[in-house]
Amino acid sequence: LSTREPCAEPFAEVSTMADPSIDYQIESEKVQDFLKNFVSEYDDNSTEKYMDMLQEIANRSRRVLDVELDDVISHFANDELATEIRKNTRRYQTIFSEAADAVMPQSTGVFMDDDVVDVLMRQREAQLEEAERAALAAGQPAPPDPAHVLPPSLTRRYEVRFAAPVKENVVKLREVKAQHIGQMVVMKAIVTRVQDVRPMMQVAVYTCEECGFEIYQDVTSSTFSPMEQCPGNRCKMNARPGQLFLQTRGSKFMKYQEVKVQELAEEVPVGSIPRMLSVQMKGELTRTVAPGDMVDITGIFLPIQYTGFRAMKAGLVANVYLEALGVKQHKQKYAEQVHSDELKQQIREWAQDGDIYSKLARSLAPEIFGHEDIKKAIILLLIGGVSRTLADGMKLRGDMHLCLMGDPGVAKSQLLKYVTKLAPRAVYTTGRGSSGVGLTASVMRDPVTSDMVLEGGALVLADMGVCCIDEFDKMEESDRTAIHEVMEQQT
């Protein structure tokens, strides 16, 4: 008899295969109708929302076509198309891109500088005219060579992103399972590591040494095999396929950034460790998050595709990642907050109140009775002072530190957790479980480049914010001295 325990949960069936009952040609026509005729019910001017976006894209003043699924639901009076988009997001990104190309208006702007696509198009047109003249001179016009056709991804100057409905359920990182592969999910997490932005090849362009034409290769994964022999008709007729040379100047690259996210501390079950997930940011989404940000990430849950020996080594087990479509910050930064005229007027009225200091203190953690002097000190810490830079370059910090001491059960930890929720940027940690390396930085190996990189600890994540360290007296003396320089110089 086998002593192995049965699986706690059976394998979930993945419903990401294309539905044979769906005619994608009809779907493309529906998408074109949506892009041309959708008018927002909240728009007073009653203009076509997405045609205005496409006009901005044609004028090269916009790079992203943001499609809101709420608009799709309201336009078709049902959520069938929106449901299919959520189930098969990658396929519908291609459908929306092709539909946008079909209904793209003419540009109304004047461009002084040429980009790579303009240079390639002019060169391509010159080569086509030369080939047509040579064919006419020979008396046998040649059909167009499919190997020389410009791919749409090369000439496309925009990217399509879907925005989840406003009432979409936000799932925990631990709740994303196998049945979500290929689908659009919205998850809540905290950013722990952000890598540098690197160029990622999207279309590889080669030049043949024999026929002189360009050959294009779409790159759809993180790795690809470069082409070596020309597949053009001219080289096939000569039975001498020419050697291809990669043209870096003519290839198309996009911005790429990998981000590590971790589930929130309050969502981790008892006795478990926090789970982490890799998120790929591409295009205009790069540089939108920083370590320590609490975010809602909308993306496509996908498996990592290995090739060659790595695929044989991985076997049937696949690592997963999230291809980001949108990021929503939980807390606005001070610089991003917009104050209305009513709020500004109310602040001016409060400034005339002589008891505003006490009122602010009583409004901090109102469920905790008393401790008004302590709350006043926390208010001063949150507001901060004025940092000064002297003539010789010396910097004097304007922020203060606060040490809460008291008997057990007098709400010290509750005040710390309330500050973590209130401050736009704050991190809560405990001194017992944090070492000096865990508070400042730790050395990790980058899975992409295999280089040794620094991963920020609690103090790095709370940069330009508040770091709340509970049980400070339980820390080791060596760990406590490691953060003295940070507390004094804030570097």
Coordinates of C-alpha atoms in Angstrom, one line a residue:
L1 CA 0.0 0.0 0.0
S2 CA 1.2 3.5 -0.8
T3 CA 1.9 5.7 2.2
R4 CA 1.7 8.9 0.2
E5 CA -1.1 11.3 1.2
P6 CA -3.7 12.2 -1.4
C7 CA -3.4 15.6 -3.0
A8 CA -5.3 18.3 -1.0
E9 CA -6.5 19.9 -4.2
P10 CA -6.9 18.4 -7.7
F11 CA -5.3 20.0 -10.7
A12 CA -7.6 22.7 -12.0
E13 CA -8.5 22.6 -15.7
V14 CA -7.0 25.5 -17.6
S15 CA -9.7 27.3 -19.8
T16 CA -7.3 29.4 -21.8
M17 CA -7.7 27.5 -25.2
A18 CA -9.4 29.3 -28.0
D19 CA -13.2 28.7 -28.0
P20 CA -14.0 27.0 -31.4
S21 CA -17.5 28.5 -31.3
I22 CA -16.1 32.1 -31.5
D23 CA -15.7 33.6 -35.0
Y24 CA -12.8 36.0 -34.5
Q25 CA -13.6 37.8 -37.8
I26 CA -16.9 38.8 -36.3
E27 CA -15.2 39.8 -33.1
S28 CA -12.8 42.0 -35.0
E29 CA -15.8 43.7 -36.7
K30 CA -17.4 44.3 -33.3
V31 CA -14.2 45.8 -32.0
Q32 CA -13.9 48.2 -35.0
D33 CA -17.5 49.3 -34.4
F34 CA -16.7 49.8 -30.7
L35 CA -13.7 51.9 -31.5
K36 CA -15.4 54.1 -34.1
N37 CA -18.8 54.6 -32.4
F38 CA -18.3 54.5 -28.7
V39 CA -19.5 57.7 -26.9
S40 CA -19.1 58.0 -23.2
E41 CA -22.3 58.8 -21.3
Y42 CA -20.3 60.9 -18.9
D43 CA -18.8 63.1 -21.7
D44 CA -20.7 66.4 -22.1
N45 CA -19.2 67.0 -25.6
S46 CA -20.5 63.6 -26.9
T47 CA -17.3 62.8 -28.9
E48 CA -16.0 59.5 -29.9
K49 CA -13.6 58.7 -27.0
Y50 CA -11.4 56.1 -28.7
M51 CA -11.3 57.8 -32.1
D52 CA -9.9 60.9 -30.3
M53 CA -7.3 58.6 -28.7
L54 CA -6.4 57.2 -32.1
Q55 CA -6.1 60.7 -33.5
E56 CA -3.6 61.5 -30.8
I57 CA -1.7 58.3 -31.6
A58 CA -1.7 59.2 -35.3
N59 CA -0.3 62.6 -34.3
R60 CA 2.4 60.9 -32.2
S61 CA 1.3 62.6 -29.0
R62 CA 0.1 59.4 -27.4
R63 CA 1.6 56.0 -27.0
V64 CA -1.0 53.9 -25.2
L65 CA -4.5 52.9 -26.2
D66 CA -6.3 52.4 -22.9
V67 CA -9.4 50.2 -23.4
E68 CA -11.7 50.2 -20.3
L69 CA -13.8 47.1 -20.0
D70 CA -16.6 49.2 -18.4
D71 CA -16.9 51.0 -21.8
V72 CA -17.1 47.6 -23.6
I73 CA -19.9 46.4 -21.3
S74 CA -21.9 49.6 -21.6
H75 CA -21.5 49.7 -25.4
F76 CA -22.8 46.2 -26.1
A77 CA -25.3 46.2 -23.2
N78 CA -23.8 43.0 -21.9
D79 CA -20.5 41.6 -20.7
E80 CA -20.0 38.8 -23.2
L81 CA -17.1 40.5 -25.0
A82 CA -15.6 41.7 -21.8
T83 CA -15.7 38.2 -20.4
E84 CA -14.0 36.8 -23.4
I85 CA -11.3 39.6 -23.1
R86 CA -10.7 38.6 -19.5
K87 CA -10.4 34.9 -20.5
N88 CA -8.2 35.3 -23.5
T89 CA -6.5 38.6 -23.0
R90 CA -3.4 38.0 -25.2
R91 CA -5.6 37.2 -28.3
Y92 CA -7.8 40.2 -27.9
Q93 CA -4.8 42.5 -27.6
T94 CA -3.9 41.4 -31.1
I95 CA -7.5 41.8 -32.3
F96 CA -7.8 45.3 -30.8
S97 CA -4.4 46.3 -32.4
E98 CA -5.5 45.1 -35.8
A99 CA -8.8 46.9 -35.5
A100 CA -7.1 50.1 -34.4
D101 CA -4.8 49.8 -37.4
A102 CA -7.9 49.5 -39.6
V103 CA -9.7 52.5 -38.3
M104 CA -6.6 54.7 -37.6
P105 CA -7.3 58.3 -38.9
Q106 CA -4.8 60.2 -40.9
S107 CA -2.2 62.3 -39.1
T108 CA -2.9 66.0 -38.9
G109 CA 0.5 67.0 -37.4
V110 CA 3.8 68.0 -38.9
F111 CA 6.9 66.0 -37.7
M112 CA 10.3 67.5 -38.0
D113 CA 12.3 64.5 -36.9
D114 CA 12.1 61.0 -38.4
D115 CA 12.1 57.9 -36.3
V116 CA 13.3 54.4 -37.2
V117 CA 10.0 53.5 -38.9
D118 CA 10.2 56.5 -41.2
V119 CA 13.7 55.7 -42.3
L120 CA 12.8 52.1 -42.9
M121 CA 9.7 52.9 -44.8
R122 CA 11.6 55.3 -47.2
Q123 CA 14.3 52.7 -47.7
R124 CA 11.7 50.0 -48.2
E125 CA 9.8 52.0 -50.8
A126 CA 13.0 52.7 -52.7
Q127 CA 13.9 49.1 -52.8
L128 CA 10.4 48.1 -54.0
E129 CA 10.5 50.6 -56.8
E130 CA 13.9 49.3 -57.9
A131 CA 12.6 45.7 -57.8
E132 CA 9.6 46.7 -59.9
R133 CA 11.7 48.5 -62.5
A134 CA 14.0 45.4 -62.7
A135 CA 11.0 43.1 -63.1
L136 CA 9.4 45.3 -65.8
A137 CA 12.7 45.5 -67.7
A138 CA 12.9 41.7 -67.6
G139 CA 9.3 41.5 -68.9
Q140 CA 8.0 39.3 -66.0
P141 CA 6.6 41.3 -63.0
A142 CA 7.4 39.4 -59.8
P143 CA 4.8 38.9 -57.0
P144 CA 5.5 40.5 -53.6
D145 CA 7.8 38.4 -51.5
P146 CA 6.2 37.5 -48.1
A147 CA 9.6 37.5 -46.4
H148 CA 10.0 41.2 -47.2
V149 CA 6.6 42.4 -45.8
L150 CA 6.9 44.8 -42.9
P151 CA 5.3 43.2 -39.8
P152 CA 2.5 45.3 -38.1
S153 CA 4.4 45.2 -34.8
L154 CA 7.3 47.1 -36.5
T155 CA 5.2 50.0 -37.9
R156 CA 2.9 50.2 -34.8
R157 CA 3.7 53.2 -32.6
Y158 CA 1.4 52.3 -29.7
E159 CA 0.4 49.5 -27.3
V160 CA -3.0 48.3 -26.3
R161 CA -3.8 47.9 -22.6
F162 CA -7.0 46.8 -20.9
A163 CA -8.3 48.4 -17.7
A164 CA -10.3 46.1 -15.5
P165 CA -13.9 47.1 -14.5
V166 CA -14.2 49.4 -11.4
K167 CA -16.0 46.7 -9.5
E168 CA -13.5 43.9 -10.4
N169 CA -12.6 41.7 -7.5
V170 CA -9.1 42.2 -6.3
V171 CA -7.6 38.8 -5.5
K172 CA -4.8 38.0 -3.1
L173 CA -1.5 36.8 -4.5
R174 CA -1.9 33.5 -2.7
E175 CA -5.3 33.0 -4.4
V176 CA -4.0 33.1 -8.0
K177 CA -4.1 29.5 -9.2
A178 CA -3.6 27.4 -12.3
Q179 CA -7.1 28.2 -13.6
H180 CA -6.1 31.8 -14.0
I181 CA -3.3 31.1 -16.5
G182 CA -3.8 33.2 -19.6
Q183 CA -6.5 35.3 -18.0
M184 CA -6.5 38.9 -16.7
V185 CA -6.3 39.2 -12.9
V186 CA -6.1 42.1 -10.5
M187 CA -4.0 41.4 -7.4
K188 CA -2.9 43.4 -4.4
A189 CA 0.7 43.3 -3.3
I190 CA 3.7 45.3 -2.1
V191 CA 6.7 46.0 -4.3
T192 CA 10.0 44.6 -2.9
R193 CA 12.5 44.9 -5.7
V194 CA 12.7 46.9 -8.9
Q195 CA 15.3 46.2 -11.5
D196 CA 16.8 48.6 -14.0
V197 CA 15.0 49.4 -17.2
R198 CA 16.6 47.5 -20.2
P199 CA 15.8 47.5 -23.9
M200 CA 14.0 44.4 -25.1
M201 CA 14.0 43.4 -28.7
Q202 CA 10.5 43.3 -30.2
V203 CA 11.3 43.0 -34.0
A204 CA 14.7 41.8 -35.3
V205 CA 15.7 43.2 -38.7
Y206 CA 18.3 41.5 -40.9
T207 CA 19.9 42.5 -44.2
C208 CA 20.8 39.9 -46.8
E209 CA 24.3 40.2 -48.4
E210 CA 23.1 38.6 -51.6
C211 CA 19.7 40.2 -52.5
G212 CA 20.1 43.3 -50.2
F213 CA 16.5 43.1 -48.8
E214 CA 15.5 43.3 -45.2
I215 CA 14.2 40.3 -43.4
Y216 CA 12.0 40.7 -40.3
Q217 CA 11.6 38.4 -37.4
D218 CA 9.0 38.9 -34.6
V219 CA 10.4 38.2 -31.1
T220 CA 7.6 36.9 -28.9
S221 CA 9.6 35.5 -25.9
S222 CA 12.5 36.4 -23.8
T223 CA 14.9 34.3 -26.0
F224 CA 15.0 33.8 -29.7
S225 CA 17.2 32.0 -32.3
P226 CA 18.7 34.5 -34.9
M227 CA 18.1 33.7 -38.5
E228 CA 21.2 32.8 -40.5
Q229 CA 20.0 32.2 -44.1
C230 CA 17.8 34.5 -46.2
P231 CA 14.3 33.0 -46.9
G232 CA 13.6 35.4 -49.8
N233 CA 12.4 34.3 -53.2
R234 CA 15.4 35.7 -55.0
C235 CA 17.9 33.8 -52.9
K236 CA 15.8 30.6 -53.3
M237 CA 15.9 31.0 -57.1
N238 CA 19.6 31.4 -57.1
A239 CA 20.0 28.4 -54.9
R240 CA 22.5 30.4 -52.9
P241 CA 20.9 31.7 -49.7
G242 CA 22.7 34.8 -48.6
Q243 CA 24.0 35.3 -45.1
L244 CA 21.9 37.6 -42.8
F245 CA 23.4 40.4 -40.7
L246 CA 21.4 41.8 -37.8
Q247 CA 20.7 45.5 -38.1
T248 CA 20.5 47.0 -34.6
R249 CA 19.6 50.4 -35.9
G250 CA 16.6 49.1 -37.9
S251 CA 15.4 46.7 -35.2
K252 CA 12.6 47.7 -32.8
F253 CA 13.2 47.7 -29.1
M254 CA 10.8 48.4 -26.2
K255 CA 11.4 49.3 -22.6
Y256 CA 11.5 46.3 -20.2
Q257 CA 11.6 46.2 -16.4
E258 CA 11.2 43.3 -14.0
V259 CA 9.6 43.9 -10.6
K260 CA 9.3 41.6 -7.6
V261 CA 6.1 41.8 -5.6
Q262 CA 5.1 40.1 -2.3
E263 CA 1.8 39.5 -0.6
L264 CA 0.9 41.8 2.2
A265 CA 1.8 40.9 5.7
E266 CA -1.8 40.8 7.0
E267 CA -2.7 38.3 4.2
V268 CA -0.1 35.7 5.1
P269 CA -1.7 32.7 6.9
V270 CA -0.4 31.7 10.3
G271 CA 2.8 29.7 10.1
S272 CA 3.4 30.5 6.4
I273 CA 6.0 32.7 4.6
P274 CA 5.0 35.5 2.2
R275 CA 4.8 34.5 -1.4
M276 CA 6.5 36.4 -4.2
L277 CA 5.8 36.8 -7.9
S278 CA 7.7 38.3 -10.7
V279 CA 6.0 41.1 -12.7
Q280 CA 7.1 42.2 -16.2
M281 CA 6.6 45.9 -17.0
K282 CA 6.9 46.9 -20.6
G283 CA 6.6 50.1 -22.5
E284 CA 5.1 53.1 -20.7
L285 CA 4.5 51.1 -17.5
T286 CA 8.2 51.1 -16.7
R287 CA 9.4 53.3 -13.8
T288 CA 5.9 53.6 -12.4
V289 CA 6.5 51.8 -9.1
A290 CA 9.2 51.9 -6.4
P291 CA 10.2 49.5 -3.6
G292 CA 7.7 49.8 -0.8
D293 CA 4.7 50.8 -2.9
M294 CA 1.4 49.0 -2.1
V295 CA -0.3 48.5 -5.5
D296 CA -3.1 46.9 -7.3
I297 CA -1.6 45.3 -10.4
T298 CA -3.7 44.3 -13.4
G299 CA -2.1 41.8 -15.7
I300 CA -2.1 38.5 -17.6
F301 CA -1.0 35.5 -15.5
L302 CA 1.3 33.5 -17.8
P303 CA 3.8 30.6 -17.6
I304 CA 7.5 31.2 -18.4
Q305 CA 8.4 29.5 -21.7
Y306 CA 11.8 27.7 -21.7
T307 CA 13.6 26.5 -24.8
G308 CA 16.4 24.0 -25.3
F309 CA 18.1 22.4 -22.3
R310 CA 16.3 24.6 -19.8
A311 CA 13.0 23.2 -21.1
M312 CA 14.3 19.6 -20.7
K313 CA 15.5 20.4 -17.2
A314 CA 12.2 22.1 -16.1
G315 CA 10.1 19.1 -17.3
L316 CA 6.4 19.5 -16.7
V317 CA 6.8 22.2 -14.0
A318 CA 6.5 25.8 -15.2
N319 CA 7.3 29.0 -13.4
V320 CA 4.8 31.8 -13.7
Y321 CA 4.9 35.6 -14.0
L322 CA 2.5 38.5 -14.4
E323 CA 2.6 40.6 -17.6
A324 CA 1.4 44.0 -16.3
L325 CA -1.4 45.9 -18.0
G326 CA -1.9 48.6 -15.4
V327 CA -0.8 49.7 -11.9
K328 CA -2.9 51.5 -9.3
Q329 CA -1.2 53.0 -6.2
H330 CA -2.9 52.4 -2.9
K331 CA -1.5 55.6 -1.4
Q332 CA -0.9 58.9 -3.2
K333 CA 2.5 60.5 -2.7
Y334 CA 2.6 64.0 -1.3
A335 CA 3.6 65.4 -4.7
E336 CA 0.7 63.7 -6.5
Q337 CA -2.0 64.9 -4.2
V338 CA -4.4 67.4 -5.7
H339 CA -6.2 69.7 -3.3
S340 CA -9.6 71.2 -4.3
D341 CA -10.5 74.8 -3.6
E342 CA -13.0 73.7 -0.9
L343 CA -10.3 71.8 0.9
K344 CA -7.8 74.7 0.7
Q345 CA -10.5 77.1 2.1
Q346 CA -11.2 74.7 4.9
I347 CA -7.5 74.5 5.8
R348 CA -7.4 78.3 6.0
E349 CA -10.3 78.2 8.4
W350 CA -8.7 75.5 10.5
A351 CA -5.5 77.6 10.6
Q352 CA -7.4 80.4 12.4
D353 CA -8.6 77.9 15.1
G354 CA -6.4 78.1 18.2
D355 CA -7.2 74.5 19.2
I356 CA -6.3 72.9 15.9
Y357 CA -3.2 71.1 17.4
S358 CA -5.3 69.3 20.0
K359 CA -8.0 68.5 17.4
L360 CA -5.5 66.9 15.1
A361 CA -4.1 64.8 18.0
R362 CA -7.6 63.6 19.0
S363 CA -8.3 62.6 15.4
L364 CA -5.2 60.4 15.2
A365 CA -6.3 56.8 16.1
P366 CA -9.6 57.9 17.7
E367 CA -10.4 54.4 18.8
I368 CA -7.5 54.6 21.3
F369 CA -8.5 56.6 24.4
G370 CA -6.2 59.2 25.9
H371 CA -2.5 59.5 25.1
E372 CA -3.0 63.0 23.8
D373 CA 0.6 64.1 24.4
I374 CA 1.9 61.0 22.6
K375 CA -0.5 61.7 19.7
K376 CA 0.7 65.3 19.5
A377 CA 4.3 64.0 19.2
I378 CA 3.2 61.6 16.4
I379 CA 1.6 64.5 14.6
L380 CA 4.8 66.4 14.7
L381 CA 6.7 63.4 13.4
L382 CA 4.3 63.0 10.5
I383 CA 4.5 66.7 9.6
G384 CA 8.2 66.9 10.0
G385 CA 10.4 70.0 10.1
V386 CA 12.5 71.9 7.5
S387 CA 15.7 70.3 6.2
R388 CA 18.5 72.8 5.7
T389 CA 21.7 72.8 3.6
L390 CA 24.5 75.0 4.8
A391 CA 26.9 77.0 2.7
D392 CA 29.6 74.4 2.9
G393 CA 27.2 71.7 1.7
M394 CA 26.4 70.1 5.1
K395 CA 22.8 68.9 5.4
L396 CA 20.8 69.2 8.6
R397 CA 17.8 66.9 8.9
G398 CA 14.5 68.4 9.7
D399 CA 12.8 65.1 10.6
M400 CA 12.5 63.8 14.2
H401 CA 12.6 60.3 15.6
L402 CA 10.2 59.1 18.2
C403 CA 10.7 56.4 20.9
L404 CA 7.6 55.0 22.6
M405 CA 8.2 53.3 26.0
G406 CA 5.6 51.9 28.3
D407 CA 4.0 48.9 30.0
P408 CA 2.6 46.1 27.9
G409 CA -1.0 46.7 26.6
V410 CA -0.9 50.5 26.4
A411 CA -1.4 50.5 22.6
K412 CA 2.2 51.2 21.5
S413 CA 2.0 48.7 18.6
Q414 CA -1.5 49.9 17.6
L415 CA -0.2 53.5 17.3
L416 CA 2.6 52.3 15.1
K417 CA 0.2 50.3 12.8
Y418 CA -2.1 53.3 12.6
V419 CA 0.9 55.5 11.4
T420 CA 1.7 52.8 8.8
K421 CA -1.9 53.1 7.4
L422 CA -2.0 56.9 7.6
A423 CA 1.4 57.9 6.1
P424 CA 1.6 57.8 2.2
R425 CA 4.9 55.8 2.5
A426 CA 5.5 53.7 5.6
V427 CA 6.8 50.2 6.5
Y428 CA 6.1 48.3 9.7
T429 CA 8.6 45.7 11.0
T430 CA 9.7 44.2 14.3
G431 CA 13.1 44.4 16.0
R432 CA 13.0 40.8 17.1
G433 CA 12.8 39.4 13.6
S434 CA 14.9 42.0 11.8
S435 CA 18.7 41.9 11.7
G436 CA 20.9 44.8 10.6
V437 CA 21.1 43.3 7.1
G438 CA 17.3 42.8 7.0
L439 CA 16.7 46.4 7.9
T440 CA 19.2 48.0 5.5
A441 CA 19.9 45.8 2.5
S442 CA 20.7 42.2 1.6
V443 CA 22.7 40.7 -1.3
M444 CA 20.6 38.7 -3.7
R445 CA 21.3 37.0 -7.1
D446 CA 19.5 38.5 -10.1
P447 CA 17.6 35.6 -11.8
V448 CA 17.8 37.4 -15.2
T449 CA 21.5 38.5 -15.4
S450 CA 22.8 36.2 -12.6
D451 CA 24.6 39.3 -11.1
M452 CA 24.7 40.0 -7.4
V453 CA 22.3 42.9 -6.5
L454 CA 21.2 44.6 -3.4
E455 CA 17.6 44.1 -2.2
G456 CA 16.4 46.8 0.1
G457 CA 15.2 46.1 3.6
A458 CA 12.7 47.9 5.7
L459 CA 14.6 51.2 5.9
V460 CA 15.2 51.3 2.2
L461 CA 11.5 50.6 1.5
A462 CA 10.5 53.4 3.9
D463 CA 12.8 56.0 2.1
M464 CA 11.2 59.4 2.2
G465 CA 8.6 58.0 4.6
V466 CA 8.2 56.5 8.1
C467 CA 9.8 53.3 9.3
C468 CA 8.0 51.8 12.3
I469 CA 10.1 49.4 14.3
D470 CA 8.3 47.5 17.0
E471 CA 10.1 45.8 19.9
F472 CA 13.1 48.0 19.4
D473 CA 14.7 46.8 22.7
K474 CA 14.7 43.2 21.5
M475 CA 17.2 44.0 18.8
E476 CA 20.8 42.9 19.0
E477 CA 23.2 45.6 19.9
S478 CA 25.2 45.2 16.7
D479 CA 22.0 45.5 14.7
R480 CA 20.9 48.6 16.5
T481 CA 24.2 50.3 15.8
A482 CA 23.8 49.5 12.1
I483 CA 20.9 52.0 11.8
H484 CA 22.4 54.8 13.8
E485 CA 23.9 56.4 10.7
V486 CA 20.6 56.1 8.8
M487 CA 18.8 57.8 11.7
E488 CA 21.2 60.6 11.9
Q489 CA 22.3 61.4 8.3
Q490 CA 19.2 59.8 6.5
T491 CA 21.5 58.3 3.8

